[in-house]
mmCIF file of C-alpha atoms in Angstrom:
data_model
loop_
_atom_site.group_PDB
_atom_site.id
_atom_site.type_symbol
_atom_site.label_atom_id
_atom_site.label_comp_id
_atom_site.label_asym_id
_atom_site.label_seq_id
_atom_site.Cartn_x
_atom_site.Cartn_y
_atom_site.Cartn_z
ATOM 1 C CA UNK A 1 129.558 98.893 99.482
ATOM 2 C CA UNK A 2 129.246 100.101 95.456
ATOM 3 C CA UNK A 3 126.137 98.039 95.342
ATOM 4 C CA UNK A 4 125.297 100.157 98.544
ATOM 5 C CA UNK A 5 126.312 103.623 96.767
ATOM 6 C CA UNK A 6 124.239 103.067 93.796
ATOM 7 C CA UNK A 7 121.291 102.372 95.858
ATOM 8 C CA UNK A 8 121.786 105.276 98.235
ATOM 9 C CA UNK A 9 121.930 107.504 95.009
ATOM 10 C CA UNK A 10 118.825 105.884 93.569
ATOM 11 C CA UNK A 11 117.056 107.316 96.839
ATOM 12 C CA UNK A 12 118.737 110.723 96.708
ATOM 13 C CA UNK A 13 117.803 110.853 92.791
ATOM 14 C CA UNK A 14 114.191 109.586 93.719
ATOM 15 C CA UNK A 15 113.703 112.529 96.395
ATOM 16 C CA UNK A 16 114.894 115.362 93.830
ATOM 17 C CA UNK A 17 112.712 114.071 91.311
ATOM 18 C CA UNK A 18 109.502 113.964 94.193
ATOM 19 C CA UNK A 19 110.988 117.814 95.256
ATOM 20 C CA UNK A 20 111.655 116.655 98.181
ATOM 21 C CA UNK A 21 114.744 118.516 98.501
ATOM 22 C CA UNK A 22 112.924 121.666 98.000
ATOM 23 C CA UNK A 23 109.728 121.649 99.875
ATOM 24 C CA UNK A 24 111.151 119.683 102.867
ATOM 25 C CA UNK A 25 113.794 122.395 103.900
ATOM 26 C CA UNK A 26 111.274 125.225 102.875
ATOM 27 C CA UNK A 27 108.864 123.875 105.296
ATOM 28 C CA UNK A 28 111.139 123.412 108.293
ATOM 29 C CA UNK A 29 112.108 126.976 107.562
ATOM 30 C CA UNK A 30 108.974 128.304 107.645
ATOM 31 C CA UNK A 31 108.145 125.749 110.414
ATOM 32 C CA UNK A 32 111.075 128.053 112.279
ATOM 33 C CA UNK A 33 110.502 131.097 111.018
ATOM 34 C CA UNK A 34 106.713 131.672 112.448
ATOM 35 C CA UNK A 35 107.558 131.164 115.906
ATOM 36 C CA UNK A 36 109.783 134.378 116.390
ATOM 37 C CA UNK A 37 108.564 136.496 114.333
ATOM 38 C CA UNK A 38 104.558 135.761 116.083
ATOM 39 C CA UNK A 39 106.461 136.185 119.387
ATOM 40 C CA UNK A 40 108.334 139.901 118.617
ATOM 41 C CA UNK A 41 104.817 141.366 116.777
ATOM 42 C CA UNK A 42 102.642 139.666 119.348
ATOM 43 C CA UNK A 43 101.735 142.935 121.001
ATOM 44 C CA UNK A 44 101.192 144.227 117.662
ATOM 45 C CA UNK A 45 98.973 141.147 116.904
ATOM 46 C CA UNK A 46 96.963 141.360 120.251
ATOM 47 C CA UNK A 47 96.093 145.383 119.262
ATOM 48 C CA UNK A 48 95.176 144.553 115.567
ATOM 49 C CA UNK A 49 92.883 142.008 116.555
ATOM 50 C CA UNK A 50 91.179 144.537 118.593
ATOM 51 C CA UNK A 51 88.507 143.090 121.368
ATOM 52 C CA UNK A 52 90.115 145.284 124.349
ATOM 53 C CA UNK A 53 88.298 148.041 125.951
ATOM 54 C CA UNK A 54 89.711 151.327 125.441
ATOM 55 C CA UNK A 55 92.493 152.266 127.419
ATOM 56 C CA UNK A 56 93.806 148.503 128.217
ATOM 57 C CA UNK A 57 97.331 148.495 129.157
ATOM 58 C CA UNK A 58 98.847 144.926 128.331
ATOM 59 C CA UNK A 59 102.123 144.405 129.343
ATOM 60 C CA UNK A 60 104.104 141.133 127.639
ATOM 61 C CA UNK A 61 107.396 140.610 128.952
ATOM 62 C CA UNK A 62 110.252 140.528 125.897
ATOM 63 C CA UNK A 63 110.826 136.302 125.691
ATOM 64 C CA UNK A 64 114.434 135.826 126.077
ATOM 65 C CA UNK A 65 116.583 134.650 122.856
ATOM 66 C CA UNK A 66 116.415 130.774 124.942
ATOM 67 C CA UNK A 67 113.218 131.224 125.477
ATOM 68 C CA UNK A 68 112.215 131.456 121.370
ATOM 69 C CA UNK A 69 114.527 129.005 120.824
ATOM 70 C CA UNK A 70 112.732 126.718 123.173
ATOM 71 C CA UNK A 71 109.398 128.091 121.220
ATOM 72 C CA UNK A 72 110.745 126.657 117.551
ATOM 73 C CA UNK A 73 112.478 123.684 118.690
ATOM 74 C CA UNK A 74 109.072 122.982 119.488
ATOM 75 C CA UNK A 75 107.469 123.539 116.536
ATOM 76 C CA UNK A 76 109.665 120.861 115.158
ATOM 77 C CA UNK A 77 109.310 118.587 117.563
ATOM 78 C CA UNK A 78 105.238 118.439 117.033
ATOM 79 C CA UNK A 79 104.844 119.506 113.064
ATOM 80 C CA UNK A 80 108.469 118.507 112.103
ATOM 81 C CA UNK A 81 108.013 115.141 113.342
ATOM 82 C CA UNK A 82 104.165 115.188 111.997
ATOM 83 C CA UNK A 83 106.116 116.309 108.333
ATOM 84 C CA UNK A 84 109.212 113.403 109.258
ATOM 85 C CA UNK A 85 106.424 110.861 109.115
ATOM 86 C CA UNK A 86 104.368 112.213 106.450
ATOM 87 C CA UNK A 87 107.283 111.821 103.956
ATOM 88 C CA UNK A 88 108.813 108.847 105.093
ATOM 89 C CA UNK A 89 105.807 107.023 105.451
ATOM 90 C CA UNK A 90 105.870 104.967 102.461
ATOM 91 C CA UNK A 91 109.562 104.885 101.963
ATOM 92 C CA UNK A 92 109.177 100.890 101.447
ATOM 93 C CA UNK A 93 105.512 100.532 101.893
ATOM 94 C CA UNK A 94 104.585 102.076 98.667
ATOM 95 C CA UNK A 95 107.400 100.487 97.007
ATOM 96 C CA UNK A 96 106.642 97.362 98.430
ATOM 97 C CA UNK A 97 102.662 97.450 97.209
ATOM 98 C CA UNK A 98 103.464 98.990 93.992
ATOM 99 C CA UNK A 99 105.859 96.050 93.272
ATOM 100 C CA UNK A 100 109.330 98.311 92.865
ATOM 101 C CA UNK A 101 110.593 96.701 95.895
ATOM 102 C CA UNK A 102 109.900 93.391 94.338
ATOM 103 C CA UNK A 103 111.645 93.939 91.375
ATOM 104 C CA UNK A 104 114.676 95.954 92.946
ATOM 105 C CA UNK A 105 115.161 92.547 95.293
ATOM 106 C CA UNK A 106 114.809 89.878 92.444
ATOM 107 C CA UNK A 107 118.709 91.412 91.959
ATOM 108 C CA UNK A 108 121.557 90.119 94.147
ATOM 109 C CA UNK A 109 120.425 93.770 96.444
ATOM 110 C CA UNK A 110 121.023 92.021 99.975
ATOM 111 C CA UNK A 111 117.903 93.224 101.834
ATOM 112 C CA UNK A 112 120.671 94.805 104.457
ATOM 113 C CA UNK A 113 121.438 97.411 101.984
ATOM 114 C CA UNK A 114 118.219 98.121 100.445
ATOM 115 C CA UNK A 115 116.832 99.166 104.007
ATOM 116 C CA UNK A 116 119.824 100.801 105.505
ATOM 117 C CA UNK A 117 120.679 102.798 102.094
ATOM 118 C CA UNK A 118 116.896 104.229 102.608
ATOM 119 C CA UNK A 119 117.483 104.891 106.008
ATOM 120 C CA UNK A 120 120.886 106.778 104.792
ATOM 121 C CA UNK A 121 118.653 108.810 102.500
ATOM 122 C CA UNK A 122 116.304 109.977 104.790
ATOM 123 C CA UNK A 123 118.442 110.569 107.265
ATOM 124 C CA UNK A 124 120.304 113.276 105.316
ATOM 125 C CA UNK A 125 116.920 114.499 103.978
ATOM 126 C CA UNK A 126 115.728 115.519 107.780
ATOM 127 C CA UNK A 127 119.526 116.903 108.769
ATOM 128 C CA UNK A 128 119.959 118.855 106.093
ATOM 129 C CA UNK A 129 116.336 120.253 106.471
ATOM 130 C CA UNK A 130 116.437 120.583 110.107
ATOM 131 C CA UNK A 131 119.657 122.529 110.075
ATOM 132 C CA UNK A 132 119.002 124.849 107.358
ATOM 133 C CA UNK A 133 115.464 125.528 109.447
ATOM 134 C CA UNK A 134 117.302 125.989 112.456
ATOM 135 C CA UNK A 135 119.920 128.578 111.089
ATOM 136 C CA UNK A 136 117.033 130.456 109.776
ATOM 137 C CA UNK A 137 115.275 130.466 113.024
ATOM 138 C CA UNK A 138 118.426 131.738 114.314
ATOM 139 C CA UNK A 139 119.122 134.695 112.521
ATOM 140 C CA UNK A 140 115.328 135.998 113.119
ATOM 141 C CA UNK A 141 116.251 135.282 116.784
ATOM 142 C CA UNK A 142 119.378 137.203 116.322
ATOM 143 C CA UNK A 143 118.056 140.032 113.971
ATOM 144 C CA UNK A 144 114.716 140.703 116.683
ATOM 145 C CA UNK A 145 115.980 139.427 119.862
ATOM 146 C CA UNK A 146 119.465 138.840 120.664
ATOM 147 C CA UNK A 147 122.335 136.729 120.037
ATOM 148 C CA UNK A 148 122.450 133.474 120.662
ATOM 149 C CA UNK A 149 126.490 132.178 120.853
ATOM 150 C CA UNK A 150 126.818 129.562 118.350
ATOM 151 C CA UNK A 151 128.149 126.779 119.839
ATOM 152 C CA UNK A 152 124.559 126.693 122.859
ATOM 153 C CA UNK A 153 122.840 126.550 119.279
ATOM 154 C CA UNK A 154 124.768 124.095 118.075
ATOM 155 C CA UNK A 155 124.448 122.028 120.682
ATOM 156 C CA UNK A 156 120.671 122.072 121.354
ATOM 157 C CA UNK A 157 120.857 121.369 117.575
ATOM 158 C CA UNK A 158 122.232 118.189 118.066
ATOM 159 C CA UNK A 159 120.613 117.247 120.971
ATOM 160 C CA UNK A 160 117.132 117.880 119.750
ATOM 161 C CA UNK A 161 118.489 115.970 116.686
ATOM 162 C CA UNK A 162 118.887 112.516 117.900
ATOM 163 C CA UNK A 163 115.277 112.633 119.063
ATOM 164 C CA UNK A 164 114.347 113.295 115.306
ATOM 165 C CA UNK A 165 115.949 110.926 114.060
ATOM 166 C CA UNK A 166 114.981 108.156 116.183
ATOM 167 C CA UNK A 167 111.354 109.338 115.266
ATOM 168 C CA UNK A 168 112.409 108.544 111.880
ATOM 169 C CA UNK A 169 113.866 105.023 112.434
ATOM 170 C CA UNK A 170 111.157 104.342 114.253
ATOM 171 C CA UNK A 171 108.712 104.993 110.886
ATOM 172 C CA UNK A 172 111.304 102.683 108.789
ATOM 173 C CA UNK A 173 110.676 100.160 111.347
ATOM 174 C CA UNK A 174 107.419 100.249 111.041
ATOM 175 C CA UNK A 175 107.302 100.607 107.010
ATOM 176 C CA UNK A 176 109.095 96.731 106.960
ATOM 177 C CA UNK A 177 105.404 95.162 108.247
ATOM 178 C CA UNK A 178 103.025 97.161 107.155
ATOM 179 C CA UNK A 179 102.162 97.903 102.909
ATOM 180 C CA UNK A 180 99.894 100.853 103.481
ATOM 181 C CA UNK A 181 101.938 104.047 104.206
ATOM 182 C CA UNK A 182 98.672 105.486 105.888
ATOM 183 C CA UNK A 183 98.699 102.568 108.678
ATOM 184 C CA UNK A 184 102.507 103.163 109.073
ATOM 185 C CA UNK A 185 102.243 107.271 109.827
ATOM 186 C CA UNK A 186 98.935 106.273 112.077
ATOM 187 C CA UNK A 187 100.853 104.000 114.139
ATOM 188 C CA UNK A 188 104.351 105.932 114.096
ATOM 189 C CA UNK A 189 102.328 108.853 115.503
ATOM 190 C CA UNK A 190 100.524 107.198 118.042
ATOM 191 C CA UNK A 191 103.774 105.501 119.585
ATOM 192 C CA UNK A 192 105.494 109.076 119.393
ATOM 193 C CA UNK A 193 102.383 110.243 121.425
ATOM 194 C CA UNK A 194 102.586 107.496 123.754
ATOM 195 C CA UNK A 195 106.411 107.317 124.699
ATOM 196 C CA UNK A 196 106.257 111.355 125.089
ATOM 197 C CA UNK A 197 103.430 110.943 127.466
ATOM 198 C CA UNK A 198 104.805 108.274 129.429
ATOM 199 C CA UNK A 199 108.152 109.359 129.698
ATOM 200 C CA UNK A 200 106.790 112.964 130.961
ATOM 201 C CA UNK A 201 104.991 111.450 133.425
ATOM 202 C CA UNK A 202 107.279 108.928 134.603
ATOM 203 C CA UNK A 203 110.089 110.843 133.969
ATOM 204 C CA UNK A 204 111.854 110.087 137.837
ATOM 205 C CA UNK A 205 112.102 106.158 136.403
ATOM 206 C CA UNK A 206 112.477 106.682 132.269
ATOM 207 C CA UNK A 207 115.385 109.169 132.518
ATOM 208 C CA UNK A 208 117.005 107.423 129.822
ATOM 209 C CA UNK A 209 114.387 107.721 127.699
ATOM 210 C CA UNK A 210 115.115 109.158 124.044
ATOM 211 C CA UNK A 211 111.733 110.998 124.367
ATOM 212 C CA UNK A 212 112.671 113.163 127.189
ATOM 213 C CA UNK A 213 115.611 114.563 124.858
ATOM 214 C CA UNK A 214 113.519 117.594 123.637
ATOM 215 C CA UNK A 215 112.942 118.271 127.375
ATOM 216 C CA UNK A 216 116.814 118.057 127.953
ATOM 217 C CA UNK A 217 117.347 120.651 125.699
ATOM 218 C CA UNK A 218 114.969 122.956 126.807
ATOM 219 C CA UNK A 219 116.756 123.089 130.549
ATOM 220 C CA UNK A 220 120.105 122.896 128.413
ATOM 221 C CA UNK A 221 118.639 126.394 126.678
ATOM 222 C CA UNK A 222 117.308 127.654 129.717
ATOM 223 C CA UNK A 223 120.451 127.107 132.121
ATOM 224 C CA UNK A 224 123.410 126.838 129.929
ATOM 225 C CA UNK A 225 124.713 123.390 131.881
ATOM 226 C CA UNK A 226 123.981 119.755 130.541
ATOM 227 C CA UNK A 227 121.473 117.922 132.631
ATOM 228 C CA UNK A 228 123.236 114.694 134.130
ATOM 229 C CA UNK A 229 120.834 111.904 131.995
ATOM 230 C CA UNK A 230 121.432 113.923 128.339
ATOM 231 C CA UNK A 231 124.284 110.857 128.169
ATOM 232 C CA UNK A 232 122.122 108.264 128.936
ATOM 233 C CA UNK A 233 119.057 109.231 126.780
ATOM 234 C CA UNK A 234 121.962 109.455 124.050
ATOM 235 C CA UNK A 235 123.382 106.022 124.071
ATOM 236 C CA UNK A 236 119.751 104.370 124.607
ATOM 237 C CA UNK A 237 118.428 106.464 121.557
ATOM 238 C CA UNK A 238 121.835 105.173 119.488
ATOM 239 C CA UNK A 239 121.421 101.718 120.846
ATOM 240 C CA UNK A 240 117.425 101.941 120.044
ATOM 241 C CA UNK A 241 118.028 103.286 116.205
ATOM 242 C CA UNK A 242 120.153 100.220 115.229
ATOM 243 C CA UNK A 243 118.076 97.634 117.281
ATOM 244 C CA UNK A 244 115.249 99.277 115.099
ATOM 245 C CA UNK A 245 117.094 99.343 111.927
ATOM 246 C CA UNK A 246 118.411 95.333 112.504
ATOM 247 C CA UNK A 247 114.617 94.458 113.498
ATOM 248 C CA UNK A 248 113.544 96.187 110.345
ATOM 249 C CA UNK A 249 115.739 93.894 108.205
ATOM 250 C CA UNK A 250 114.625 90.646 109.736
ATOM 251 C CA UNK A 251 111.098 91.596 109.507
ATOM 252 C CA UNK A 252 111.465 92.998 106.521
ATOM 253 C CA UNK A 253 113.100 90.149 105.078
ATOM 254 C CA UNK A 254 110.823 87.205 106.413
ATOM 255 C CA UNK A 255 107.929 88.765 105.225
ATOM 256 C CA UNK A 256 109.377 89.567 101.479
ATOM 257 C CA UNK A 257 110.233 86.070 101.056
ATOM 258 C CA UNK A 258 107.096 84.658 102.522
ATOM 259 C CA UNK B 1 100.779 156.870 100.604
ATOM 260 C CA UNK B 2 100.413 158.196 104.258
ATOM 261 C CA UNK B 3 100.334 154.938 105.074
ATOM 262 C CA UNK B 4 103.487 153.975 102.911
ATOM 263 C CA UNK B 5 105.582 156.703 104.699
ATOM 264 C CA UNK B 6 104.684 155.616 107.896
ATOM 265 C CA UNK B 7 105.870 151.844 107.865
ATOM 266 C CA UNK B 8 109.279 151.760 109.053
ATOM 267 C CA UNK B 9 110.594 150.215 106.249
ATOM 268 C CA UNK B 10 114.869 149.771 106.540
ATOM 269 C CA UNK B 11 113.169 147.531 109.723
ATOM 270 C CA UNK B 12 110.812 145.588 108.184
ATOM 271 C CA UNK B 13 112.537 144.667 104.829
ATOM 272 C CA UNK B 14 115.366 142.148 106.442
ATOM 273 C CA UNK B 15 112.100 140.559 107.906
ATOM 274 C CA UNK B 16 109.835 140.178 105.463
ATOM 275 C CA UNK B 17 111.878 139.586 102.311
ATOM 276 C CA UNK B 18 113.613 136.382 102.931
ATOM 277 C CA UNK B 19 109.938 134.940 103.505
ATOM 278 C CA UNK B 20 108.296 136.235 100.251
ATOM 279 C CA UNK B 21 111.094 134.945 98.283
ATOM 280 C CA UNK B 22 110.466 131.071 100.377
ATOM 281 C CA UNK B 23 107.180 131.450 99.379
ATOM 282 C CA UNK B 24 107.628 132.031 96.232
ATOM 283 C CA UNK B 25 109.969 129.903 95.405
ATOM 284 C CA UNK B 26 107.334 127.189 96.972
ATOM 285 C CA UNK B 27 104.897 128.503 94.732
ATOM 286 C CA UNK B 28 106.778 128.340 91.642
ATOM 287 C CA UNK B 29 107.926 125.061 91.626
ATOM 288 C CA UNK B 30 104.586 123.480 92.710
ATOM 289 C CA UNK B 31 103.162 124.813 89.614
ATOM 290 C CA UNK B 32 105.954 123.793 87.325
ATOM 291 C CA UNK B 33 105.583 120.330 88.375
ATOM 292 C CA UNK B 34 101.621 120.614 88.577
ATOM 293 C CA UNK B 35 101.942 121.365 84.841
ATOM 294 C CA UNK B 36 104.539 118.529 84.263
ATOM 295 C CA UNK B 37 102.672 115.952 86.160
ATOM 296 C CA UNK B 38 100.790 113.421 84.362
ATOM 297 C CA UNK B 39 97.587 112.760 86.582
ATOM 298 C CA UNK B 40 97.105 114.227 90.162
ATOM 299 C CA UNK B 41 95.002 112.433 93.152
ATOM 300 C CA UNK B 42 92.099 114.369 92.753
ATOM 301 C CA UNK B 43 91.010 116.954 89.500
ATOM 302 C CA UNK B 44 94.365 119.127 88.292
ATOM 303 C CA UNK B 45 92.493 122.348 88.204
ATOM 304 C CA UNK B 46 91.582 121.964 91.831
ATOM 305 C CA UNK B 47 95.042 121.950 92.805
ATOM 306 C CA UNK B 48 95.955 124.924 90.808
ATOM 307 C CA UNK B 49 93.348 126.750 92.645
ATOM 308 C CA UNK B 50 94.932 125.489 95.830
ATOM 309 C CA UNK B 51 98.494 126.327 94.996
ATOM 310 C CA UNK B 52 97.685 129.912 93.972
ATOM 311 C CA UNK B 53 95.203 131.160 95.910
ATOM 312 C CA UNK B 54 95.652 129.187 99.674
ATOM 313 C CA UNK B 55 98.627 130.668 100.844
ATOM 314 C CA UNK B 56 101.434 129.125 102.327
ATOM 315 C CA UNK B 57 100.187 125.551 103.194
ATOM 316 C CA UNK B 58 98.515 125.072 99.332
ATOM 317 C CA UNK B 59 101.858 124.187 97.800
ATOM 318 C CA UNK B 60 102.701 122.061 101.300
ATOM 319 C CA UNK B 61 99.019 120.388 100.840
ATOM 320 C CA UNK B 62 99.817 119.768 97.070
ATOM 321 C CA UNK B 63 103.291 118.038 97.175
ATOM 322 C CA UNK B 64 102.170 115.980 100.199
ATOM 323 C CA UNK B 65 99.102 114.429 99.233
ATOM 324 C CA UNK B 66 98.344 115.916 95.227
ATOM 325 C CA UNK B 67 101.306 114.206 94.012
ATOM 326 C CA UNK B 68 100.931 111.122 95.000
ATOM 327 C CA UNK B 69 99.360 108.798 91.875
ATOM 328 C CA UNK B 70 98.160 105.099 92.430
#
């Protein structure tokens, strides 16, 4: 467990020096931040940008506060995940092909602990981002649209939550066979594509599936009640993270000692 | 100035300050570290051109892919 510690703080020293605790949140908030504000000026927009004849009435209805909400959880759930991957991509590739890994191992470091203290970091990286996005989102929604009670926020937080971080377990897992952190984000994003699609279109038979979680919250927003499979897609996203993370080890330690 | 006195400004300010000072913040530290940093990927005046002048995603573009040394 110290052995553990000291590695989880090498990881959390590592991402302050990289800035990753600076631009990370910044660009969830931002990420966040767009969506209402686009959606309160769009009439403005729509007139600036000219192109109407004179005299064109256009009437937008006022999105509800649910409705924006909906609007930036989705921004995270296509860039967010896109920026997820982009910095977790070579959490142990690039360590592993610039030959830190290597040396870090050589050490009585069981490879248990060097993978799940990473994991750790990262983790706490994307929650601490994501909720310090999502509280900004919140007071634009509140400030230009209207309140939203805490706790339906705080709960769509969480739900849309476990989706992200599967997405990121699911990059660790691939970062334990693969050295080049470009293959690993190629792949991670093509199997994000693929389970969304599938589980949208099949979504009578997959309604377990961790994918559909974003969806979940969306009717969650929209109708205030907790669709019956939310459960479900829980436990098999919880039960999929630490099959991940315990494949990830195995792999990971086969092919190290190979 | 006709133009100053006819933004509604006690509604704009709680808007549009909290995202300036984001930016800037962004800004600022990408080019502290841009003139820390040993070698970029790619030439380092480049990506003080892109971290000053492209707004927003320069500083993004920069820590994602500038920092990153083989």
């Amino acid at each position: 467990m110290n052995l553990w510690m000291v590695l989880f703080n090498k990881e959390l020293v590592e991402m302050s020096r990289n800035f990753k605790w600076i631009w990370v949140p910044i660009v969830f908030i931002l990420l966040a931040v767009k969506e209402p504000l686009t959606l309160y000026y769009m009439p403005q927009i729509i007139d600036a940008l000219g192109g109407l004849p004179e005299g064109a009435v256009i009437e937008l209805p006022v999105p509800s506060a649910s409705e924006v909400l909906i609007a930036i959880l989705g921004q995270f759930n296509t860039l967010g995940v896109l920026i997820i991957v982009l910095t977790s991509m070579g959490i142990i590739a690039a360590e592993r092909k610039s030959g830190v890994a290597a040396i870090i191992l050589v050490k009585p470091v069981s490879y248990a602990s060097f993978v799940t203290a990473k994991w750790a970091a990262a983790m706490l990286l994307l929650w601490v981002s994501y909720f310090i996005g999502y509280v900004a989102s919140w007071y634009y929604v509140v400030i230009l649209f209207e309140a939203v009670p805490f706790i339906d926020f705080f709960q769509s937080f969480l739900l849309n939550g476990i989706w992200l971080s599967f997405v990121l377990t699911m990059t660790i897992f691939f970062n334990s066979f693969n050295k080049s952190p470009g293959v690993v984000g190629f792949i991670t994003i093509a199997i994000i594509i693929l389970l969304s699609v599938l589980s949208s279109s099949f979504s009578h038979w997959l309604q377990w599936s961790p994918s559909l979680l974003p969806t979940y919250t969306n009717t969650f927003l929209l109708s205030n009640e907790i669709p019956d499979n939310v459960l479900s897609a829980i436990i098999v996203a919880i039960i999929g993270m630490i099959v991940l993370l315990v494949c990830s080890i195995s792999i990971f330690r086969r092919k190290e000692l190979a | 100035m006709e133009l100053f006195n006819s933004i509604n400004w006690a509604a704009i300010v709680p808007i549009i300050v909290p995202i300036i000072l984001i930016q800037l913040i962004l800004l600022i530290i990408a080019v502290i570290d841009l003139c820390r940093i040993e070698k970029t990927n790619g030439p380092k005046w480049l990506w003080a051109i892109i971290i000053l002048f492209v707004n927003l995603v320069g500083p993004i573009l920069y820590f994602v892919i500038g920092r990153r040394n083989q």
